[in-house]
Short mmCIF file of C-alpha atoms in Angstrom, two decimals:
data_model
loop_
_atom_site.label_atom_id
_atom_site.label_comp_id
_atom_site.label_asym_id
_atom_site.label_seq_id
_atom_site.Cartn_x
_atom_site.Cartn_y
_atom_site.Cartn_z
CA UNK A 148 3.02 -34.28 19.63
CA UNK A 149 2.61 -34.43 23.17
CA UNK A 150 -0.13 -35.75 25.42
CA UNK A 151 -0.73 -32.79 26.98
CA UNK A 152 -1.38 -29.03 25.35
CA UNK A 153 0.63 -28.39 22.80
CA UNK A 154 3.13 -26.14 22.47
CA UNK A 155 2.67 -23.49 19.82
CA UNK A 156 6.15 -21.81 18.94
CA UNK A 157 6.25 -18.65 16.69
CA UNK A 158 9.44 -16.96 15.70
CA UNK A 159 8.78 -13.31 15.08
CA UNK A 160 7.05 -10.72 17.31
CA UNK A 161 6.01 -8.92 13.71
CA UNK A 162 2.80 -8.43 11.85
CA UNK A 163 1.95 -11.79 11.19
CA UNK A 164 3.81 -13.47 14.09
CA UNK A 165 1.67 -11.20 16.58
CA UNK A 166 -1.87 -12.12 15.22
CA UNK A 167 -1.20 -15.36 14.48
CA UNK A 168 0.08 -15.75 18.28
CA UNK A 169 -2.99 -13.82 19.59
CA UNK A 170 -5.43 -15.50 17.24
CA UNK A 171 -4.34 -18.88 18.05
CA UNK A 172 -4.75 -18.68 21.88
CA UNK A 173 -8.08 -17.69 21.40
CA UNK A 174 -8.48 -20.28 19.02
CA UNK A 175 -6.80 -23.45 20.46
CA UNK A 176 -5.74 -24.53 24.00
CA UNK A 177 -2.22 -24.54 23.64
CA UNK A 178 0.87 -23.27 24.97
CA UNK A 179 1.62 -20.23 22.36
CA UNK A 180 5.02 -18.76 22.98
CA UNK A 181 6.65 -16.00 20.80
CA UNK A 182 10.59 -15.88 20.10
CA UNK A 183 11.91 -11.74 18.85
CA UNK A 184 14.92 -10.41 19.87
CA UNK A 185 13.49 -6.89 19.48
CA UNK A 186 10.88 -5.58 22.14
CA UNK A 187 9.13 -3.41 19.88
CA UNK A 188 7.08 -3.50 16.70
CA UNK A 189 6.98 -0.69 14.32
CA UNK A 190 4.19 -0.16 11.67
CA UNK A 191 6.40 -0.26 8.73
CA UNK A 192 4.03 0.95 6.07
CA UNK A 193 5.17 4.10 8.06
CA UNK A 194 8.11 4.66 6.75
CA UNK A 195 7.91 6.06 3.22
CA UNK A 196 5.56 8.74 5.00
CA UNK A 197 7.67 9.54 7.82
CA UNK A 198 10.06 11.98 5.56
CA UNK A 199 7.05 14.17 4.79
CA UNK A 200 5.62 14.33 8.05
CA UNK A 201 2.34 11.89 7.02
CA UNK A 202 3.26 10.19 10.02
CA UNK A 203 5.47 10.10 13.06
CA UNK A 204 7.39 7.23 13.77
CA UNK A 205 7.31 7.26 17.37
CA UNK A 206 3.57 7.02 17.27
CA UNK A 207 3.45 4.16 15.42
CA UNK A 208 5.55 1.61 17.16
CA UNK A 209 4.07 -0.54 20.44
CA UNK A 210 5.73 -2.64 23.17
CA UNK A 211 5.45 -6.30 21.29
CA UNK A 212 4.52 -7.76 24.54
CA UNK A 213 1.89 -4.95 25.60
CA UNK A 214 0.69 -6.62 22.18
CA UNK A 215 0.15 -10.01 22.93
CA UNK A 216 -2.61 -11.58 24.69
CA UNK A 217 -1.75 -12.78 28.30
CA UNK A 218 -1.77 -15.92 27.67
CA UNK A 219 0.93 -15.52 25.34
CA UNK A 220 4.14 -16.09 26.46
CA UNK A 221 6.67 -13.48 24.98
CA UNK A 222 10.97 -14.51 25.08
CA UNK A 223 13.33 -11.97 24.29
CA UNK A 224 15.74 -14.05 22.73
CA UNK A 225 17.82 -13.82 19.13
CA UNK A 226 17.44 -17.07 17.08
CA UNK A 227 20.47 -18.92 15.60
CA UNK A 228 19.23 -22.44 14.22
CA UNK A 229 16.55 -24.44 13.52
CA UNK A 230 16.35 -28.19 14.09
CA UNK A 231 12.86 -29.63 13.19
CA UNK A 232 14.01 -33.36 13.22
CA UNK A 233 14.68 -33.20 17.07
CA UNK A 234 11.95 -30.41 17.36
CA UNK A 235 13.86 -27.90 18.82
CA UNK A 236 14.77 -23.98 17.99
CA UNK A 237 18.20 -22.74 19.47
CA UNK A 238 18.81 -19.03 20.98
CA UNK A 239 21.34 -17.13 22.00
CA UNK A 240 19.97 -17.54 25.83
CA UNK A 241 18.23 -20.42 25.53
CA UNK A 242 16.76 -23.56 23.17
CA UNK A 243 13.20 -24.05 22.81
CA UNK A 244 11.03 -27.10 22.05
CA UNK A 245 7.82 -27.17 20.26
CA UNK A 246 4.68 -29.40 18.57
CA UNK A 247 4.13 -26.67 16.33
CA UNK A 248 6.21 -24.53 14.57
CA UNK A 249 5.44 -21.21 12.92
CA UNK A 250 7.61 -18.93 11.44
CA UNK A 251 6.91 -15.48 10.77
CA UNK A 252 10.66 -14.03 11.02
CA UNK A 253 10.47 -11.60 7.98
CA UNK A 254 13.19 -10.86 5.82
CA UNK A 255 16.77 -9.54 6.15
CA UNK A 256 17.18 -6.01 4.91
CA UNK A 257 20.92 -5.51 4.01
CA UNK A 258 22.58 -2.33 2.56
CA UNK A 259 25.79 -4.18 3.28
CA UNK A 260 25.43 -6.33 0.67
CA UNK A 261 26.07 -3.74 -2.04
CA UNK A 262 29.48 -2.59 -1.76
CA UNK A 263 28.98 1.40 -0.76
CA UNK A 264 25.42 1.50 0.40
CA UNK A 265 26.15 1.08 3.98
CA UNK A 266 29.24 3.15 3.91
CA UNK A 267 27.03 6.08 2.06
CA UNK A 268 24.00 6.17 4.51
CA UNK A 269 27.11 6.02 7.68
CA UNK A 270 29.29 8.24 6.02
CA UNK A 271 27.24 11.02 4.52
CA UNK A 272 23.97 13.16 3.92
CA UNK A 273 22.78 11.90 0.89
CA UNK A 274 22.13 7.95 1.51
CA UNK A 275 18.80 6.83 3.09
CA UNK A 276 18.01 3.35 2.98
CA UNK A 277 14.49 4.14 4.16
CA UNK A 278 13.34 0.56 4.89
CA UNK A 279 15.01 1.00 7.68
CA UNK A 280 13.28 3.15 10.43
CA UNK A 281 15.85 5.44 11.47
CA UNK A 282 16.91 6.24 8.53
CA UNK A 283 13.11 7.20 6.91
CA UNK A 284 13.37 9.27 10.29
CA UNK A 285 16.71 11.41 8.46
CA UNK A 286 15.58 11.59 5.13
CA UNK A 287 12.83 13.78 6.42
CA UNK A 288 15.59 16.43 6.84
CA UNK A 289 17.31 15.68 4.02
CA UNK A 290 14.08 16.21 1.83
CA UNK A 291 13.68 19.37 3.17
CA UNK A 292 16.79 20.75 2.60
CA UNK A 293 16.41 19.37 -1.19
CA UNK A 294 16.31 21.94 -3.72
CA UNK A 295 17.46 20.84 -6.65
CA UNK A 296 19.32 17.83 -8.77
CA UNK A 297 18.52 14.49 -9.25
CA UNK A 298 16.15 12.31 -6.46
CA UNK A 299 17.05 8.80 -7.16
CA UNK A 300 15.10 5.79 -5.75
CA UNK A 301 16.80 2.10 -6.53
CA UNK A 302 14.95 -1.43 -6.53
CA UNK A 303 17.01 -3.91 -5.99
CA UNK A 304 17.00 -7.30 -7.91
CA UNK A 305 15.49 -9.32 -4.59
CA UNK A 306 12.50 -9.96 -3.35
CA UNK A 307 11.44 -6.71 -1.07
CA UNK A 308 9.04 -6.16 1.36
CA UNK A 309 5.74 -3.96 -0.13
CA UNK A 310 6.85 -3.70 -3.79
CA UNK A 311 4.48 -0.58 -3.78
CA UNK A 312 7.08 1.23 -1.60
CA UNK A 313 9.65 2.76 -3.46
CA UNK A 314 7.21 3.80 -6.28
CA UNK A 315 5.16 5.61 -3.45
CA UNK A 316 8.26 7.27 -2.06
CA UNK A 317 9.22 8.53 -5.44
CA UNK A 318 5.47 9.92 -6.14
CA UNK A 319 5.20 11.94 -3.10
CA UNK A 320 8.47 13.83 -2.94
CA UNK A 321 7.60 14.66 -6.74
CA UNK A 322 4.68 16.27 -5.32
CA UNK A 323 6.56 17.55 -2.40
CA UNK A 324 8.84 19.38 -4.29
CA UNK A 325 6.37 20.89 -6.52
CA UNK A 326 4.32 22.38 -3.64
CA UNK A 327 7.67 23.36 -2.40
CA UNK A 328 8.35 25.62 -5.63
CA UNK A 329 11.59 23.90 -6.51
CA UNK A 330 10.44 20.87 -8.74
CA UNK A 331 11.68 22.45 -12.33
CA UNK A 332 14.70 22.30 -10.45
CA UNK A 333 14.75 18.37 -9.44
CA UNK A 334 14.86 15.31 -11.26
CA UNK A 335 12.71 12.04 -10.18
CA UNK A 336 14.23 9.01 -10.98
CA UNK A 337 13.42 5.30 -10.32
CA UNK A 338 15.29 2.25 -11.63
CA UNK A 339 14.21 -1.60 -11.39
CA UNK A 340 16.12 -4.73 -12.69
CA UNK A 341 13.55 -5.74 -14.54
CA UNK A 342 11.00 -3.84 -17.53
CA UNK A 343 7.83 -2.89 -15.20
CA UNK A 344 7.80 -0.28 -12.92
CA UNK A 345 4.86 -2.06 -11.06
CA UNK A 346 4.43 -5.73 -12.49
CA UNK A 347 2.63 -7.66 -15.14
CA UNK A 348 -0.13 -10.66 -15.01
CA UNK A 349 -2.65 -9.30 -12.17
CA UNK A 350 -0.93 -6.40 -11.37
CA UNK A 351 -0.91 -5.10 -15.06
CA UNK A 352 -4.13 -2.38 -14.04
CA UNK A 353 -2.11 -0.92 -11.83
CA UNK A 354 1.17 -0.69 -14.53
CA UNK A 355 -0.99 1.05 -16.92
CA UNK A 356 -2.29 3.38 -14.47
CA UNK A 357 1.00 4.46 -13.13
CA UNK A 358 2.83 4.53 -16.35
CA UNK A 359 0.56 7.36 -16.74
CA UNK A 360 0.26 9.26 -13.77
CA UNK A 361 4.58 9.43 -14.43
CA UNK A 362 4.54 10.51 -17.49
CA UNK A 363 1.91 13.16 -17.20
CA UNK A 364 4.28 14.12 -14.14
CA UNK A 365 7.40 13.89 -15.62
CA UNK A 366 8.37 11.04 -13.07
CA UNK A 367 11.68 9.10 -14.84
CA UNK A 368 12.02 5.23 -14.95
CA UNK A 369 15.03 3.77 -15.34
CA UNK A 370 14.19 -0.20 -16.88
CA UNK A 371 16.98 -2.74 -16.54
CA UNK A 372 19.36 -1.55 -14.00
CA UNK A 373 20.34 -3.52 -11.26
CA UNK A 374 22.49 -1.35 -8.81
CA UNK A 375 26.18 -3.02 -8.12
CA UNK A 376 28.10 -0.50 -6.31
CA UNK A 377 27.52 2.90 -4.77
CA UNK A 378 30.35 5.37 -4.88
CA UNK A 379 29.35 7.82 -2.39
CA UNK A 380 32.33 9.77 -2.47
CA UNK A 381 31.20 10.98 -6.53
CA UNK A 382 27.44 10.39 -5.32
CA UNK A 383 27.30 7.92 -8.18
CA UNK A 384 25.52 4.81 -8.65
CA UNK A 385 26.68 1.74 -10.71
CA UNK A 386 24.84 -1.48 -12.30
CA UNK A 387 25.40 -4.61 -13.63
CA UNK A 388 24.80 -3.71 -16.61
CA UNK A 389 27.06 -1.30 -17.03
CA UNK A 390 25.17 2.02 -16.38
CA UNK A 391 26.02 4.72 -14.22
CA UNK A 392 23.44 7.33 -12.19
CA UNK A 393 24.65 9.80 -10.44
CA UNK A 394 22.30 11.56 -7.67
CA UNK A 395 22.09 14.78 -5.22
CA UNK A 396 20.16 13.05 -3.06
CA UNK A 397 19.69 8.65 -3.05
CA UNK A 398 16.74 6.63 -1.64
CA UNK A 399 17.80 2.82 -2.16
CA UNK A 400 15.71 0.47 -1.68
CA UNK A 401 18.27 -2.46 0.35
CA UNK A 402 18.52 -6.07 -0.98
CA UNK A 403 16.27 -8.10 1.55
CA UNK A 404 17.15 -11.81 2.24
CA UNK A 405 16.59 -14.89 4.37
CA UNK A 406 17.78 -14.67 7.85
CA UNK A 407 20.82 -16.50 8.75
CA UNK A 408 19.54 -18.50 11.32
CA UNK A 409 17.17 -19.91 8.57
CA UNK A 410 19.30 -20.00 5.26
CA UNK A 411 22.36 -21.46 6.95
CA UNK A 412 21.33 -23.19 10.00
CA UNK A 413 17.83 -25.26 9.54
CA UNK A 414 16.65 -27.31 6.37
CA UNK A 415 13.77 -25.75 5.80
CA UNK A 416 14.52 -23.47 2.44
CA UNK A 417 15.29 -25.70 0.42
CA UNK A 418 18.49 -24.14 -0.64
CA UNK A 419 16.31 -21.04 -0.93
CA UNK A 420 15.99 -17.81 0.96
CA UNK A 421 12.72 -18.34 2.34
CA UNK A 422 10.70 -21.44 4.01
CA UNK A 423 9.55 -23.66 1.49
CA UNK A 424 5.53 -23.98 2.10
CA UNK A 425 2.65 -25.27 -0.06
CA UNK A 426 1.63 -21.94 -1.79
CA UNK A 427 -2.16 -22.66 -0.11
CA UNK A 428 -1.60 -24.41 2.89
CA UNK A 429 1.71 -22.85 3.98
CA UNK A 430 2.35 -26.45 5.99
CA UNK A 431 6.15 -26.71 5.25
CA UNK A 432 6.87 -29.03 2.39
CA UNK A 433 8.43 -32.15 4.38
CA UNK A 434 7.61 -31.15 8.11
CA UNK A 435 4.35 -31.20 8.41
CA UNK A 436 4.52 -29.57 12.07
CA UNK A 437 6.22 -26.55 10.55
CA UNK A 438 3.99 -23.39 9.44
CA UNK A 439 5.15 -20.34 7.42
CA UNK A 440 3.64 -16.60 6.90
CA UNK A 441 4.47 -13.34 6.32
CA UNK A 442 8.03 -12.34 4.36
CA UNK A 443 9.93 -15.44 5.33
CA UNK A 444 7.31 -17.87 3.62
CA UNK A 445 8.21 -18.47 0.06
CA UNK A 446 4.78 -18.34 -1.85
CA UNK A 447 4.76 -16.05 -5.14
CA UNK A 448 2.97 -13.04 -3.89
CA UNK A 449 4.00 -9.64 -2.82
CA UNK A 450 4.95 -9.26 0.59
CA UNK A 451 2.42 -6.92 2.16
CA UNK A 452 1.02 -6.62 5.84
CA UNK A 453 -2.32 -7.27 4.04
CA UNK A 454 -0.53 -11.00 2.79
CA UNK A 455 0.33 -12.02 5.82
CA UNK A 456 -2.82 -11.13 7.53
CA UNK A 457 -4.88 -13.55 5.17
CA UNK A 458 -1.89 -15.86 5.82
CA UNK A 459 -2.86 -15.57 9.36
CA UNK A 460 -6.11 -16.95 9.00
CA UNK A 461 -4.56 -19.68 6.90
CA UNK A 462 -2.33 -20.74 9.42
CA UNK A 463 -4.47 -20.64 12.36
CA UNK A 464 -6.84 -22.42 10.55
CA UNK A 465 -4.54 -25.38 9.41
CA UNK A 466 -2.89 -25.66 12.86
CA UNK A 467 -6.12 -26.64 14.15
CA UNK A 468 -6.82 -29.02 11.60
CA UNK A 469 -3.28 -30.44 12.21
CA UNK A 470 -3.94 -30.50 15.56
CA UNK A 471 -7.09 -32.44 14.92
CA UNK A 472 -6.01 -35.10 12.16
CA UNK A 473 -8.13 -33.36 10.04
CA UNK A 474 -7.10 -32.35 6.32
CA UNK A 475 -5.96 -29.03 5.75
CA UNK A 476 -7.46 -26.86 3.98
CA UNK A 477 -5.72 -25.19 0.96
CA UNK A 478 -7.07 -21.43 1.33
CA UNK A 479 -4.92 -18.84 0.51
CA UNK A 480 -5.15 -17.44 -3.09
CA UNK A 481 -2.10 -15.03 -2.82
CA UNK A 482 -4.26 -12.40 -1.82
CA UNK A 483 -2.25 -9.35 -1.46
CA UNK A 484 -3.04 -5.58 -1.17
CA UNK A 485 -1.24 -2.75 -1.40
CA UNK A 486 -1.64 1.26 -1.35
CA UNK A 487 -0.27 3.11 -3.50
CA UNK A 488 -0.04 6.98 -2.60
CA UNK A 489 0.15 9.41 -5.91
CA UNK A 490 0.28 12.31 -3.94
CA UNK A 491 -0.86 13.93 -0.50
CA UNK A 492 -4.98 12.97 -0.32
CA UNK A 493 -5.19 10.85 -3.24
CA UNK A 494 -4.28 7.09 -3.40
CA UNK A 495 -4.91 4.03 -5.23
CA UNK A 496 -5.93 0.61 -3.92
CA UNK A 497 -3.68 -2.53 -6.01
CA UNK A 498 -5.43 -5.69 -4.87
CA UNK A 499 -4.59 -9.03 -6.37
CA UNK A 500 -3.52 -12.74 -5.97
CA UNK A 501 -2.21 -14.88 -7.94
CA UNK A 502 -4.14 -15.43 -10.81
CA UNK A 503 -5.92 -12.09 -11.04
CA UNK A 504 -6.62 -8.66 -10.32
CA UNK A 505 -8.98 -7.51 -7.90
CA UNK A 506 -10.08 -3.44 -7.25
CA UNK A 507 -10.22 -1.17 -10.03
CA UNK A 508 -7.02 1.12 -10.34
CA UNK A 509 -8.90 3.96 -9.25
CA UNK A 510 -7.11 7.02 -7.70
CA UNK A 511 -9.45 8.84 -4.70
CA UNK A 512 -9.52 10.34 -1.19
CA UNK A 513 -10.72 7.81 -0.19
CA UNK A 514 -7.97 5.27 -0.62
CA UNK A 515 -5.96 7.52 0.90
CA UNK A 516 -7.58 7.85 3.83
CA UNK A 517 -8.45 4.59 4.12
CA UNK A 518 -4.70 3.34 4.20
CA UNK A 519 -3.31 6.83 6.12
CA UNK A 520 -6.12 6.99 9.04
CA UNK A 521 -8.42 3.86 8.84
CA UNK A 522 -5.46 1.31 8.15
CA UNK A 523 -3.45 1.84 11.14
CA UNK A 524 -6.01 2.03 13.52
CA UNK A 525 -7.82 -1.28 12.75
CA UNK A 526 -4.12 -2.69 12.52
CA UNK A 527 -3.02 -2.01 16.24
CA UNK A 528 -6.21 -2.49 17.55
CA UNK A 529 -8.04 -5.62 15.76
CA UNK A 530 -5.57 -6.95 13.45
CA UNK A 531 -2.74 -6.98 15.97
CA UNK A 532 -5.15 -8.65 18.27
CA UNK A 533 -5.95 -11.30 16.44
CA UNK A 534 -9.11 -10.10 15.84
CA UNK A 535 -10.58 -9.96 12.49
CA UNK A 536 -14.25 -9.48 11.05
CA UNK A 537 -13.60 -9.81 7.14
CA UNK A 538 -11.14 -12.83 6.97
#
């Protein structure tokens, strides 16, 4: 490190890069600088709400530097390799030294990687990958055109940002269409790779409790399927295991992966997707300069907003003990939260880490307006800030 302030570097202008970034100035004197090659930041638990008008999309996206403290230094830049031997991140504009490494990048959302997908959501007006923004914006239409056949939502067999999501998408439009009168007329279907709609071990409340809320709504799930191909022209869907869906009107989720930058060009997965960190310190593995939150970090917890806030804490936290010489201190649990929406004013809170459950599966009004007014609010304007009463 140098003798002077050190210099903080964060790739990724998202949720956890931008509190981390704002927390840390406030925290440390040091040089923080943040690396995105996108100028703005988007609320993405938005986006399975935008097709039924829960929320608008232009409301919930901010200027990532109007989000940053002043102190902050923001680069518009893309990264394309990491070199933590010589201490150094290369851009497209520009390389970029640094004491202290964090990366908060996220993950790589590509419909391109299953042959069709892309072509379907370019080519026609039935595919909506709706992890991606402008394409939650168009399914919005699409839904309400939908008056019949078969809704299909697909999972795909990586590691996905809010696992929650898709099931949440599939539960409101099932109570969309009914209050629109033409549900007899419309299939729901869901399909995973794996056996569990939600997950077993902590989240296991939260299985039983949506198992049941489907079948009392005649809400399909589709076990073992692990999508392969999408013929758009037939409107059909294909898996590896040999099974075919076809749909009226398709909701995939996209496979999600490392980014380039840090898969191909830096050492730090591990021959992984994601950054290989200590599960409770997130200090990288054999650089002990190099930090990890959010998506990109590969700990075994779902990757929620609410995860990489606690990992926020973590990581501030550690990078001043680093800083110091002082051991760090191993204090995330894999806390993790996520909402899940049944239907329009009713939710249910599944919060867990790794070993165990935490709130009851309980369905209220509450919960939902907890995650659909309280949520975002405290997000943009505490959260993003680095602020945070209840680490």
């Amino acid at each position: 490190m140098t003798a002077t302030r050190p210099n903080v570097l964060i790739l990724g202008g998202g949720a956890g890069g931008t509190m981390t970034a704002n927390a840390l100035r406030r925290r440390i004197d040091a040089d923080v600088t943040v690396i995105d090659k996108s100028r703005t930041h988007s609320y993405q638990p938005a986006y399975y709400l935008i097709p039924f008008d829960y929320m608008d999309l232009d409301e919930q996206q901010r200027n990532t530097r109007d989000l940053l403290h002043k102190e902050v230094e923001f680069v518009h830049d893309e990264v394309v390799g990491i070199d933590p031997d010589e201490q150094t991140v290369a851009g497209e504009a520009d390389s970029y030294e640094y004491d202290i490494l964090i990366s908060a990048v996220g993950n790589n959302r590509r419909p391109d990687a299953i042959p069709g997908m892309l072509e379907g959501w370019n080519r026609t007006d039935s595919v909506y990958p709706f992890y991606h923004a402008s394409a939650a914006r168009a399914l919005g239409d699409a839904v309400d055109e939908f008056d019949g056949g078969r809704f299909l939502v697909t999972v795909p067999d990586t590691p996905i940002k809010c696992g929650g999501a898709p099931l949440k998408l599939t539960m409101l439009m099932e109570e969309y269409l009914r209050k629109r009168g033409v549900r007899e007329d419309a299939e729901i279907v869901m399909t995973k790779p794996g056996s569990e709609v939600f997950g077993t071990g902590p989240k296991a409340p939260y299985q039983e409790r949506i198992e049941e809320i489907w079948e009392d709504r005649d809400i399909t799930f589709v076990p073992d399927f692990t999508v392969s191909e999408v013929d758009y022209e037939n409107q059909t869907v294909h898996s590896e295991e040999g099974d075919s869906l076809e749909y009226d009107l398709y909701a995939p989720v996209p496979p999600q992966y490392g980014h380039e930058f840090v898969v191909e060009n830096s050492p730090l997965t591990d021959g992984g997707e994601y950054v290989s960190v200590d599960d409770n310190t997130l200090q990288h593995e054999t650089y002990s300069n190099v930090f990890a939150l959010g998506d990109n970090a590969d700990v075994p917890t779902s990757r929620t907003a609410s995860a990489a806030r606690k990992q926020s804490h973590v990581v501030v936290d550690n990078v001043e003990r680093f800083l110091e010489d002082r051991p760090l201190a191993p204090e995330y649990d894999g806390y993790t939260a996520c909402p899940i929406l049944t239907e329009k004013g009713k939710a249910m809170i599944a919060e867990f880490d790794y070993e165990d459950s935490i709130s009851a599966p309980v369905v209220s009004r509450l919960n939902w307006i907890l995650d659909i007014n309280v949520i975002p609010s405290l997000d943009w304007n505490v959260w993003m800030r680095g602020y945070d009463p209840v680490p």
